[in-house]
Amino acid sequence: MIRKFNDSLFTKIFIITAILLLCVSLSVFGLVAVLMPQTYSNELNSVLSRQALDFIDELEMTALEDSGGLFDQFLENINIFSVELYDDNGQGVTIPTMRGNETSASEMASSSDAPVLSNSFYFSFFGSGTKYMLVVYGEATQVEELRQVFLKIFPIVFIAALILALLVSLLFSRIITSPVLRISSIATKMSEMQLDWKLDTKRTDELGILEKSLKTMSQNLQTALSDLKNANAKLEEDIEHEKELEQAQMDFFSAASHELKTPITIIKGQLEGMLLGIGIYKDREKYLSRSLEVANTLEVMVQELLIISRLQTSGSDLKKEPIDCVRVIQKYLRETEDLIINKDLRVYLNAPQSATVNGNGLLLEKVFSNIIGNAIKYSPQDAVIHITVNHQQNQYSFQIENSGTHITKENMDKIFEPFYRIEQSRSRKTGGSGLGLYIVQKILQYHNSVCDVCNTEKGVCFSFGLL
């Protein structure tokens, strides 16, 4: 019971309220039981005094021997029990009444347990100089009866007060503890991170405000947790992406080391052979020319590695400005005109007079030179190259299609990987580093775009868009 009292707010409020109500009820009953008889006794005494004073006024206008009728009339009053008369020497005087001797006060006390009211009054009869004292006794039986009534009804009042206290305490405890218990339940759910509970309260008092505040706090906490989960998921994605980038960077530098090692080894071998005059390397003019070609290839590769490094380190710091892509394409076609003529290629440019986009000029020139250069370089004799520029949906789309060749699906999935060559022997012969399309993709990603490749009926088509 003690443990339940300590652990239950409802039990505490119920017991304390019941005890307080019972004490208050019994206190009120006790005060009424004490004060009501006393008040009634005082009222009887006041009535007795008024009647006695009126009686003395009549006695003072009547001689002693003629006052018998007045005494008889006075004693007939229901509030008067008896009277006693004393002279100025304190000697009792026989009352001149026709009713005979009345019962004395001592006899009254011995014959009845009922309380008796008494008052003393001094006066003189008419025509007499003697000072008399009149003692008037009044009945107070009603006072004692009233006290007995209170004693009799006390058990009934106690039981009624106890039942009423329990009922009121039960109702009061439920009214007070119901919102508190509901708030406690809500707080428990929140501590267990159950934030999807519903609130159906119409209270506008402090407890109602507290419940609504808890609901608001729960919603804010749920939103914060949701944002935190999303942020955590995004962080995990970023971490995974960083790991992938780090691994890709390691793979790239590993491949770069391998690719750089090959031309350096070739140049080194040729130079050593020429210096030592071994076999075929005695023809220095021939192998110096070959060493120069390998050095040029190595230079191109280093430049492309520098471009990749610049893209990775500079990022969004690279300067952007309006660039006319049509003029860039026309300029590159003029620079490669000899190669186009030597292979009898037919190049068709279908483009508006200008196609201005926002980007980095040097990087975009690299995109067009790599893609168009690959189309020229890997197209067979008498092939056709179509370069198309269209303006749609607030951006320019570019398509470079060369005929006479196709790319297998296996190669198409890897074509944008660094140092990947479709035909290893042919690519080395043409001086390709395997970084051209990888650089193209990186530059376009920097410009919020991506390069797509597909086989067409005539050949291969590269396409991308720029804003």
CSV table of C-alpha atoms in Angstrom, one decimal:
chain,number,residue,atom,x,y,z
A,1,MET,CA,0.0,0.0,0.0
A,2,ILE,CA,2.8,2.4,0.9
A,3,ARG,CA,4.6,1.6,-2.4
A,4,LYS,CA,1.5,2.1,-4.4
A,5,PHE,CA,1.0,5.4,-2.5
A,6,ASN,CA,4.5,6.5,-3.4
A,7,ASP,CA,4.3,5.3,-7.0
A,8,SER,CA,0.8,6.5,-7.9
A,9,LEU,CA,-0.1,10.2,-8.3
A,10,PHE,CA,-3.8,9.3,-8.4
A,11,THR,CA,-3.6,7.3,-5.1
A,12,LYS,CA,-1.8,10.2,-3.4
A,13,ILE,CA,-4.4,12.8,-4.5
A,14,PHE,CA,-7.3,10.5,-3.8
A,15,ILE,CA,-6.2,9.7,-0.2
A,16,ILE,CA,-5.1,13.2,0.7
A,17,THR,CA,-8.3,14.8,-0.7
A,18,ALA,CA,-10.5,12.2,1.0
A,19,ILE,CA,-8.8,12.8,4.4
A,20,LEU,CA,-9.0,16.6,4.0
A,21,LEU,CA,-12.7,16.5,3.0
A,22,LEU,CA,-13.6,14.2,5.9
A,23,CYS,CA,-11.7,16.4,8.4
A,24,VAL,CA,-13.4,19.5,7.0
A,25,SER,CA,-16.8,17.9,7.2
A,26,LEU,CA,-16.4,16.6,10.7
A,27,SER,CA,-14.9,20.0,11.8
A,28,VAL,CA,-18.0,21.8,10.4
A,29,PHE,CA,-20.3,19.3,12.1
A,30,GLY,CA,-18.4,19.7,15.4
A,31,LEU,CA,-18.6,23.5,15.2
A,32,VAL,CA,-22.4,23.3,14.5
A,33,ALA,CA,-22.9,20.8,17.4
A,34,VAL,CA,-21.1,23.2,19.8
A,35,LEU,CA,-22.3,26.6,18.6
A,36,MET,CA,-25.9,25.8,17.8
A,37,PRO,CA,-26.9,24.8,21.4
A,38,GLN,CA,-24.9,27.7,22.9
A,39,THR,CA,-26.5,30.1,20.4
A,40,TYR,CA,-30.0,28.7,21.2
A,41,SER,CA,-29.2,29.0,25.0
A,42,ASN,CA,-28.2,32.6,24.6
A,43,GLU,CA,-31.3,33.3,22.6
A,44,LEU,CA,-33.5,31.8,25.4
A,45,ASN,CA,-31.6,33.8,28.0
A,46,SER,CA,-32.2,37.0,26.0
A,47,VAL,CA,-36.0,36.2,25.7
A,48,LEU,CA,-36.1,35.4,29.4
A,49,SER,CA,-34.5,38.7,30.3
A,50,ARG,CA,-36.9,40.7,28.2
A,51,GLN,CA,-39.9,39.0,29.7
A,52,ALA,CA,-38.5,39.4,33.2
A,53,LEU,CA,-37.8,43.2,32.7
A,54,ASP,CA,-41.4,43.7,31.4
A,55,PHE,CA,-42.6,41.8,34.5
A,56,ILE,CA,-40.6,44.0,36.9
A,57,ASP,CA,-41.9,47.1,35.3
A,58,GLU,CA,-45.4,45.9,36.2
A,59,LEU,CA,-44.3,44.9,39.7
A,60,GLU,CA,-42.9,48.4,40.4
A,61,MET,CA,-46.4,49.8,39.7
A,62,THR,CA,-48.1,47.2,42.0
A,63,ALA,CA,-48.0,46.7,45.8
A,64,LEU,CA,-46.6,43.5,47.2
A,65,GLU,CA,-49.9,42.3,48.5
A,66,ASP,CA,-51.6,43.0,45.2
A,67,SER,CA,-49.0,41.3,42.9
A,68,GLY,CA,-50.2,37.7,43.2
A,69,GLY,CA,-52.1,37.9,39.9
A,70,LEU,CA,-49.1,39.2,38.1
A,71,PHE,CA,-46.9,36.4,39.5
A,72,ASP,CA,-49.5,33.8,38.4
A,73,GLN,CA,-49.7,35.3,34.9
A,74,PHE,CA,-45.9,35.5,34.6
A,75,LEU,CA,-45.5,31.8,35.7
A,76,GLU,CA,-47.9,30.7,33.0
A,77,ASN,CA,-45.3,31.7,30.4
A,78,ILE,CA,-43.9,28.5,28.8
A,79,ASN,CA,-40.4,29.9,29.1
A,80,ILE,CA,-40.6,30.5,32.8
A,81,PHE,CA,-40.0,27.6,35.1
A,82,SER,CA,-40.1,29.3,38.5
A,83,VAL,CA,-39.2,32.5,40.4
A,84,GLU,CA,-37.7,33.3,43.8
A,85,LEU,CA,-38.0,36.6,45.7
A,86,TYR,CA,-35.5,37.9,48.3
A,87,ASP,CA,-35.5,41.0,50.5
A,88,ASP,CA,-32.5,43.4,50.9
A,89,ASN,CA,-31.3,41.1,53.8
A,90,GLY,CA,-31.1,38.1,51.5
A,91,GLN,CA,-34.1,36.5,53.3
A,92,GLY,CA,-36.5,34.6,51.1
A,93,VAL,CA,-39.9,36.2,50.7
A,94,THR,CA,-43.0,34.1,50.0
A,95,ILE,CA,-44.4,34.9,46.7
A,96,PRO,CA,-48.0,36.1,46.9
A,97,THR,CA,-49.2,33.7,44.2
A,98,MET,CA,-52.5,31.9,44.2
A,99,ARG,CA,-50.8,28.8,42.6
A,100,GLY,CA,-49.2,27.8,45.9
A,101,ASN,CA,-45.6,27.3,46.7
A,102,GLU,CA,-43.4,26.8,43.6
A,103,THR,CA,-40.6,24.4,43.4
A,104,SER,CA,-37.3,25.9,44.5
A,105,ALA,CA,-34.2,26.0,42.4
A,106,SER,CA,-32.5,23.3,44.4
A,107,GLU,CA,-35.5,21.0,44.0
A,108,MET,CA,-35.4,21.6,40.3
A,109,ALA,CA,-31.7,20.7,40.1
A,110,SER,CA,-32.3,17.5,42.0
A,111,SER,CA,-35.4,16.5,40.1
A,112,SER,CA,-34.1,17.0,36.5
A,113,ASP,CA,-30.9,16.8,34.6
A,114,ALA,CA,-32.1,19.5,32.2
A,115,PRO,CA,-30.2,22.8,32.3
A,116,VAL,CA,-31.9,25.8,33.9
A,117,LEU,CA,-31.5,29.4,32.9
A,118,SER,CA,-31.5,32.0,35.7
A,119,ASN,CA,-31.3,35.8,35.9
A,120,SER,CA,-31.4,38.2,38.9
A,121,PHE,CA,-33.2,41.5,38.9
A,122,TYR,CA,-33.5,44.2,41.6
A,123,PHE,CA,-36.7,46.3,42.1
A,124,SER,CA,-39.1,47.8,44.6
A,125,PHE,CA,-42.8,47.3,44.9
A,126,PHE,CA,-45.1,50.3,44.6
A,127,GLY,CA,-45.3,52.2,47.9
A,128,SER,CA,-42.4,50.1,49.5
A,129,GLY,CA,-38.9,51.3,50.2
A,130,THR,CA,-37.5,47.8,50.5
A,131,LYS,CA,-35.2,46.6,47.7
A,132,TYR,CA,-36.1,43.1,46.5
A,133,MET,CA,-34.2,40.7,44.3
A,134,LEU,CA,-36.2,38.6,41.9
A,135,VAL,CA,-34.5,35.4,40.6
A,136,VAL,CA,-36.2,34.1,37.4
A,137,TYR,CA,-35.6,30.5,36.3
A,138,GLY,CA,-36.3,29.5,32.7
A,139,GLU,CA,-36.5,26.1,31.1
A,140,ALA,CA,-33.6,25.0,28.8
A,141,THR,CA,-34.8,21.5,28.0
A,142,GLN,CA,-34.6,22.3,24.2
A,143,VAL,CA,-30.9,23.0,24.5
A,144,GLU,CA,-30.2,19.6,26.0
A,145,GLU,CA,-32.4,17.9,23.5
A,146,LEU,CA,-30.5,19.6,20.7
A,147,ARG,CA,-27.2,18.4,22.1
A,148,GLN,CA,-28.6,14.8,22.3
A,149,VAL,CA,-29.8,15.0,18.7
A,150,PHE,CA,-26.3,16.0,17.5
A,151,LEU,CA,-24.8,13.1,19.4
A,152,LYS,CA,-27.4,10.7,17.9
A,153,ILE,CA,-26.9,11.8,14.3
A,154,PHE,CA,-23.1,11.9,14.5
A,155,PRO,CA,-22.6,8.3,13.2
A,156,ILE,CA,-24.9,9.0,10.3
A,157,VAL,CA,-23.1,12.3,9.5
A,158,PHE,CA,-19.7,10.6,9.7
A,159,ILE,CA,-20.7,7.8,7.3
A,160,ALA,CA,-22.3,10.3,4.9
A,161,ALA,CA,-19.3,12.6,5.1
A,162,LEU,CA,-17.0,9.6,4.5
A,163,ILE,CA,-18.9,8.4,1.5
A,164,LEU,CA,-19.2,11.9,0.1
A,165,ALA,CA,-15.5,12.5,0.7
A,166,LEU,CA,-14.6,9.3,-1.2
A,167,LEU,CA,-16.8,10.1,-4.1
A,168,VAL,CA,-15.7,13.7,-4.4
A,169,SER,CA,-12.0,12.6,-4.0
A,170,LEU,CA,-12.4,10.0,-6.7
A,171,LEU,CA,-13.9,12.6,-9.1
A,172,PHE,CA,-11.4,15.3,-8.2
A,173,SER,CA,-8.5,12.9,-8.5
A,174,ARG,CA,-9.6,11.7,-12.0
A,175,ILE,CA,-10.1,15.3,-13.2
A,176,ILE,CA,-6.7,16.4,-11.9
A,177,THR,CA,-4.6,13.3,-12.7
A,178,SER,CA,-6.1,12.4,-16.1
A,179,PRO,CA,-4.2,15.1,-18.1
A,180,VAL,CA,-1.1,14.6,-15.9
A,181,LEU,CA,-1.2,10.8,-16.6
A,182,ARG,CA,-1.7,11.5,-20.3
A,183,ILE,CA,1.2,13.9,-20.3
A,184,SER,CA,3.3,11.3,-18.4
A,185,SER,CA,2.4,8.7,-21.0
A,186,ILE,CA,3.3,11.1,-23.8
A,187,ALA,CA,6.6,11.8,-22.2
A,188,THR,CA,7.3,8.1,-21.8
A,189,LYS,CA,6.6,7.5,-25.5
A,190,MET,CA,8.9,10.4,-26.4
A,191,SER,CA,11.6,9.0,-24.2
A,192,GLU,CA,11.3,5.7,-26.2
A,193,MET,CA,11.4,7.8,-29.5
A,194,GLN,CA,7.8,7.0,-30.3
A,195,LEU,CA,6.9,10.4,-31.9
A,196,ASP,CA,3.9,9.4,-34.0
A,197,TRP,CA,1.3,9.6,-31.3
A,198,LYS,CA,-1.9,11.7,-31.7
A,199,LEU,CA,-3.3,14.4,-29.5
A,200,ASP,CA,-7.1,14.9,-29.1
A,201,THR,CA,-7.4,17.5,-26.4
A,202,LYS,CA,-9.6,20.5,-26.2
A,203,ARG,CA,-8.2,21.9,-23.0
A,204,THR,CA,-7.2,25.5,-23.0
A,205,ASP,CA,-5.7,25.7,-19.5
A,206,GLU,CA,-2.1,25.3,-18.5
A,207,LEU,CA,-2.2,21.5,-18.8
A,208,GLY,CA,-3.7,21.8,-22.3
A,209,ILE,CA,-1.0,24.2,-23.3
A,210,LEU,CA,1.6,21.8,-21.9
A,211,GLU,CA,0.1,18.9,-24.0
A,212,LYS,CA,0.2,21.0,-27.1
A,213,SER,CA,3.7,22.1,-26.4
A,214,LEU,CA,4.7,18.5,-26.1
A,215,LYS,CA,3.0,17.7,-29.4
A,216,THR,CA,4.9,20.6,-31.0
A,217,MET,CA,8.2,19.5,-29.5
A,218,SER,CA,7.5,16.0,-30.7
A,219,GLN,CA,6.8,17.1,-34.2
A,220,ASN,CA,9.9,19.3,-34.2
A,221,LEU,CA,12.0,16.4,-32.8
A,222,GLN,CA,10.6,14.1,-35.4
A,223,THR,CA,11.4,16.6,-38.2
A,224,ALA,CA,14.9,17.1,-36.7
A,225,LEU,CA,15.4,13.3,-36.5
A,226,SER,CA,14.2,12.9,-40.0
A,227,ASP,CA,16.6,15.6,-41.2
A,228,LEU,CA,19.4,14.1,-39.2
A,229,LYS,CA,18.7,10.6,-40.8
A,230,ASN,CA,18.7,12.2,-44.2
A,231,ALA,CA,21.8,14.1,-43.5
A,232,ASN,CA,23.4,10.9,-42.1
A,233,ALA,CA,22.4,9.0,-45.2
A,234,LYS,CA,23.7,11.8,-47.4
A,235,LEU,CA,27.0,11.8,-45.3
A,236,GLU,CA,27.3,8.1,-45.8
A,237,GLU,CA,26.7,8.6,-49.5
A,238,ASP,CA,29.3,11.3,-49.6
A,239,ILE,CA,31.8,9.2,-47.7
A,240,GLU,CA,31.2,6.3,-50.0
A,241,HIS,CA,31.5,8.6,-53.0
A,242,GLU,CA,34.8,10.0,-51.5
A,243,LYS,CA,36.1,6.5,-51.1
A,244,GLU,CA,35.2,5.7,-54.7
A,245,LEU,CA,36.9,8.9,-55.8
A,246,GLU,CA,39.9,8.1,-53.8
A,247,GLN,CA,40.0,4.6,-55.2
A,248,ALA,CA,39.5,6.0,-58.7
A,249,GLN,CA,42.3,8.5,-58.1
A,250,MET,CA,44.6,5.8,-56.9
A,251,ASP,CA,43.7,3.6,-59.9
A,252,PHE,CA,44.2,6.6,-62.2
A,253,PHE,CA,47.7,7.5,-60.8
A,254,SER,CA,48.6,3.8,-61.0
A,255,ALA,CA,47.6,3.7,-64.6
A,256,ALA,CA,49.2,7.0,-65.3
A,257,SER,CA,52.5,5.7,-63.8
A,258,HIS,CA,52.3,2.7,-66.0
A,259,GLU,CA,51.4,4.7,-69.2
A,260,LEU,CA,54.3,7.2,-68.5
A,261,LYS,CA,56.7,4.4,-67.9
A,262,THR,CA,56.2,2.9,-71.4
A,263,PRO,CA,57.3,5.9,-73.5
A,264,ILE,CA,60.1,6.7,-71.1
A,265,THR,CA,61.4,3.1,-71.4
A,266,ILE,CA,61.2,3.3,-75.2
A,267,ILE,CA,63.1,6.6,-75.3
A,268,LYS,CA,65.6,5.4,-72.8
A,269,GLY,CA,66.2,2.1,-74.8
A,270,GLN,CA,66.6,3.9,-78.1
A,271,LEU,CA,69.0,6.5,-76.7
A,272,GLU,CA,71.1,3.9,-75.0
A,273,GLY,CA,71.2,1.8,-78.3
A,274,MET,CA,72.2,4.9,-80.3
A,275,LEU,CA,74.9,5.9,-77.8
A,276,LEU,CA,76.4,2.4,-77.7
A,277,GLY,CA,75.9,1.9,-81.5
A,278,ILE,CA,74.2,-1.5,-81.1
A,279,GLY,CA,72.8,-3.1,-84.2
A,280,ILE,CA,69.9,-1.3,-85.8
A,281,TYR,CA,70.4,1.7,-83.5
A,282,LYS,CA,73.5,2.7,-85.5
A,283,ASP,CA,71.0,4.5,-87.8
A,284,ARG,CA,70.7,7.4,-85.4
A,285,GLU,CA,68.7,9.6,-87.7
A,286,LYS,CA,65.9,7.0,-87.9
A,287,TYR,CA,65.7,6.4,-84.2
A,288,LEU,CA,66.2,10.0,-83.2
A,289,SER,CA,63.1,10.7,-85.2
A,290,ARG,CA,61.2,7.8,-83.5
A,291,SER,CA,62.4,9.1,-80.1
A,292,LEU,CA,61.0,12.5,-80.9
A,293,GLU,CA,57.7,11.0,-81.8
A,294,VAL,CA,57.6,9.1,-78.5
A,295,ALA,CA,58.6,12.3,-76.7
A,296,ASN,CA,55.8,14.2,-78.4
A,297,THR,CA,53.4,11.5,-77.3
A,298,LEU,CA,54.8,11.8,-73.8
A,299,GLU,CA,54.4,15.6,-73.9
A,300,VAL,CA,50.7,15.3,-74.9
A,301,MET,CA,50.1,12.8,-72.1
A,302,VAL,CA,51.7,15.1,-69.5
A,303,GLN,CA,49.6,18.0,-70.8
A,304,GLU,CA,46.4,16.0,-70.5
A,305,LEU,CA,47.4,14.9,-67.0
A,306,LEU,CA,47.9,18.5,-66.1
A,307,ILE,CA,44.4,19.3,-67.4
A,308,ILE,CA,43.0,16.5,-65.3
A,309,SER,CA,44.9,17.7,-62.2
A,310,ARG,CA,43.6,21.2,-62.9
A,311,LEU,CA,40.0,20.1,-63.1
A,312,GLN,CA,40.3,18.1,-59.8
A,313,THR,CA,42.0,20.9,-57.8
A,314,SER,CA,40.4,24.0,-59.2
A,315,GLY,CA,36.8,22.8,-59.4
A,316,SER,CA,34.4,25.7,-59.5
A,317,ASP,CA,37.2,28.2,-59.4
A,318,LEU,CA,37.8,27.9,-63.1
A,319,LYS,CA,36.7,31.0,-64.9
A,320,LYS,CA,33.5,30.9,-67.0
A,321,GLU,CA,32.5,33.3,-69.8
A,322,PRO,CA,30.3,33.4,-72.9
A,323,ILE,CA,31.8,31.1,-75.6
A,324,ASP,CA,30.7,30.8,-79.2
A,325,CYS,CA,30.9,27.1,-79.8
A,326,VAL,CA,30.3,27.4,-83.6
A,327,ARG,CA,33.4,29.6,-83.9
A,328,VAL,CA,35.4,27.0,-81.8
A,329,ILE,CA,34.3,24.2,-84.1
A,330,GLN,CA,35.1,26.2,-87.3
A,331,LYS,CA,38.6,27.1,-86.0
A,332,TYR,CA,39.4,23.5,-85.2
A,333,LEU,CA,38.2,22.3,-88.6
A,334,ARG,CA,40.5,24.9,-90.3
A,335,GLU,CA,43.5,23.7,-88.2
A,336,THR,CA,42.9,20.0,-89.2
A,337,GLU,CA,42.1,20.8,-92.9
A,338,ASP,CA,45.3,19.0,-94.2
A,339,LEU,CA,44.4,15.8,-92.3
A,340,ILE,CA,40.8,15.9,-93.6
A,341,ILE,CA,42.0,16.3,-97.2
A,342,ASN,CA,44.6,13.6,-96.9
A,343,LYS,CA,41.9,11.1,-95.8
A,344,ASP,CA,39.4,12.4,-98.4
A,345,LEU,CA,36.9,13.0,-95.6
A,346,ARG,CA,33.7,14.9,-96.1
A,347,VAL,CA,32.8,17.1,-93.1
A,348,TYR,CA,29.3,18.7,-92.9
A,349,LEU,CA,28.6,21.4,-90.3
A,350,ASN,CA,24.9,22.0,-89.7
A,351,ALA,CA,24.8,24.8,-87.1
A,352,PRO,CA,23.4,28.3,-86.6
A,353,GLN,CA,25.6,31.3,-87.1
A,354,SER,CA,26.5,31.2,-83.4
A,355,ALA,CA,25.9,29.0,-80.3
A,356,THR,CA,26.9,31.0,-77.2
A,357,VAL,CA,27.2,29.1,-74.0
A,358,ASN,CA,28.6,29.9,-70.5
A,359,GLY,CA,31.8,28.0,-69.9
A,360,ASN,CA,35.6,27.9,-69.8
A,361,GLY,CA,37.0,28.6,-73.2
A,362,LEU,CA,40.2,26.5,-73.0
A,363,LEU,CA,38.3,23.5,-71.6
A,364,LEU,CA,35.5,23.6,-74.2
A,365,GLU,CA,38.0,23.9,-77.0
A,366,LYS,CA,39.6,20.7,-75.6
A,367,VAL,CA,36.1,18.9,-75.7
A,368,PHE,CA,35.5,19.7,-79.4
A,369,SER,CA,39.1,19.1,-80.4
A,370,ASN,CA,39.1,15.6,-78.7
A,371,ILE,CA,35.8,14.5,-80.0
A,372,ILE,CA,36.1,15.9,-83.6
A,373,GLY,CA,39.8,14.9,-83.6
A,374,ASN,CA,38.8,11.3,-82.7
A,375,ALA,CA,36.2,11.3,-85.5
A,376,ILE,CA,38.8,12.5,-88.0
A,377,LYS,CA,41.6,10.2,-86.7
A,378,TYR,CA,39.6,7.0,-86.5
A,379,SER,CA,37.4,7.4,-89.6
A,380,PRO,CA,38.4,5.3,-92.7
A,381,GLN,CA,39.2,6.8,-96.1
A,382,ASP,CA,36.3,8.6,-97.8
A,383,ALA,CA,34.2,8.6,-94.6
A,384,VAL,CA,31.6,11.3,-93.8
A,385,ILE,CA,31.5,13.3,-90.6
A,386,HIS,CA,28.3,15.2,-89.6
A,387,ILE,CA,28.6,17.9,-86.9
A,388,THR,CA,25.1,19.1,-85.9
A,389,VAL,CA,24.2,22.0,-83.5
A,390,ASN,CA,20.6,22.5,-82.3
A,391,HIS,CA,19.0,24.9,-79.9
A,392,GLN,CA,16.3,23.4,-77.7
A,393,GLN,CA,14.9,23.9,-74.2
A,394,ASN,CA,17.3,26.8,-73.4
A,395,GLN,CA,20.4,24.8,-74.2
A,396,TYR,CA,22.5,23.8,-77.2
A,397,SER,CA,22.8,20.2,-78.2
A,398,PHE,CA,25.9,19.0,-80.1
A,399,GLN,CA,26.2,15.8,-82.2
A,400,ILE,CA,29.4,14.5,-83.9
A,401,GLU,CA,28.8,11.5,-86.1
A,402,ASN,CA,31.4,9.7,-88.2
A,403,SER,CA,30.6,6.9,-90.7
A,404,GLY,CA,32.4,3.8,-91.5
A,405,THR,CA,33.1,2.4,-88.0
A,406,HIS,CA,31.3,1.1,-85.0
A,407,ILE,CA,32.1,0.4,-81.3
A,408,THR,CA,31.3,-2.9,-79.6
A,409,LYS,CA,29.2,-2.8,-76.5
A,410,GLU,CA,32.1,-4.0,-74.4
A,411,ASN,CA,34.2,-1.1,-75.6
A,412,MET,CA,31.4,1.4,-75.3
A,413,ASP,CA,30.9,0.7,-71.6
A,414,LYS,CA,34.6,1.5,-71.0
A,415,ILE,CA,35.3,4.2,-73.5
A,416,PHE,CA,35.3,7.0,-71.0
A,417,GLU,CA,37.6,5.3,-68.6
A,418,PRO,CA,41.2,6.7,-68.3
A,419,PHE,CA,43.9,5.1,-70.4
A,420,TYR,CA,41.4,2.8,-72.1
A,421,ARG,CA,42.0,2.3,-75.8
A,422,ILE,CA,39.6,0.5,-78.2
A,423,GLU,CA,42.5,-0.9,-80.3
A,424,GLN,CA,45.7,-0.8,-78.3
A,425,SER,CA,48.1,-1.2,-81.2
A,426,ARG,CA,46.3,1.3,-83.4
A,427,SER,CA,45.9,3.8,-80.6
A,428,ARG,CA,49.6,3.8,-79.9
A,429,LYS,CA,50.3,4.2,-83.6
A,430,THR,CA,48.1,7.2,-83.9
A,431,GLY,CA,49.6,8.7,-80.7
A,432,GLY,CA,46.5,8.3,-78.5
A,433,SER,CA,47.1,8.5,-74.7
A,434,GLY,CA,43.7,6.9,-73.7
A,435,LEU,CA,42.8,10.1,-71.8
A,436,GLY,CA,41.0,12.1,-74.4
A,437,LEU,CA,37.4,10.9,-73.8
A,438,TYR,CA,38.1,10.7,-70.0
A,439,ILE,CA,39.0,14.4,-70.1
A,440,VAL,CA,36.0,15.2,-72.2
A,441,GLN,CA,33.7,13.6,-69.7
A,442,LYS,CA,35.3,15.4,-66.8
A,443,ILE,CA,35.1,18.8,-68.5
A,444,LEU,CA,31.4,18.3,-69.4
A,445,GLN,CA,30.6,17.2,-65.8
A,446,TYR,CA,32.2,20.5,-64.7
A,447,HIS,CA,29.8,22.2,-67.1
A,448,ASN,CA,26.8,20.2,-65.7
A,449,SER,CA,26.6,18.0,-68.7
A,450,VAL,CA,27.6,14.5,-69.8
A,451,CYS,CA,28.7,13.0,-73.1
A,452,ASP,CA,26.8,10.0,-74.6
A,453,VAL,CA,27.9,7.7,-77.3
A,454,CYS,CA,25.9,5.3,-79.5
A,455,ASN,CA,26.2,3.4,-82.7
A,456,THR,CA,24.1,4.6,-85.6
A,457,GLU,CA,23.3,3.0,-89.0
A,458,LYS,CA,26.2,4.8,-90.6
A,459,GLY,CA,28.7,4.8,-87.8
A,460,VAL,CA,29.3,6.3,-84.3
A,461,CYS,CA,27.7,9.4,-82.7
A,462,PHE,CA,28.9,11.4,-79.7
A,463,SER,CA,26.3,13.9,-78.2
A,464,PHE,CA,26.1,16.3,-75.3
A,465,GLY,CA,24.4,19.5,-74.3
A,466,LEU,CA,25.6,22.9,-72.9
A,467,LEU,CA,23.7,25.8,-71.4
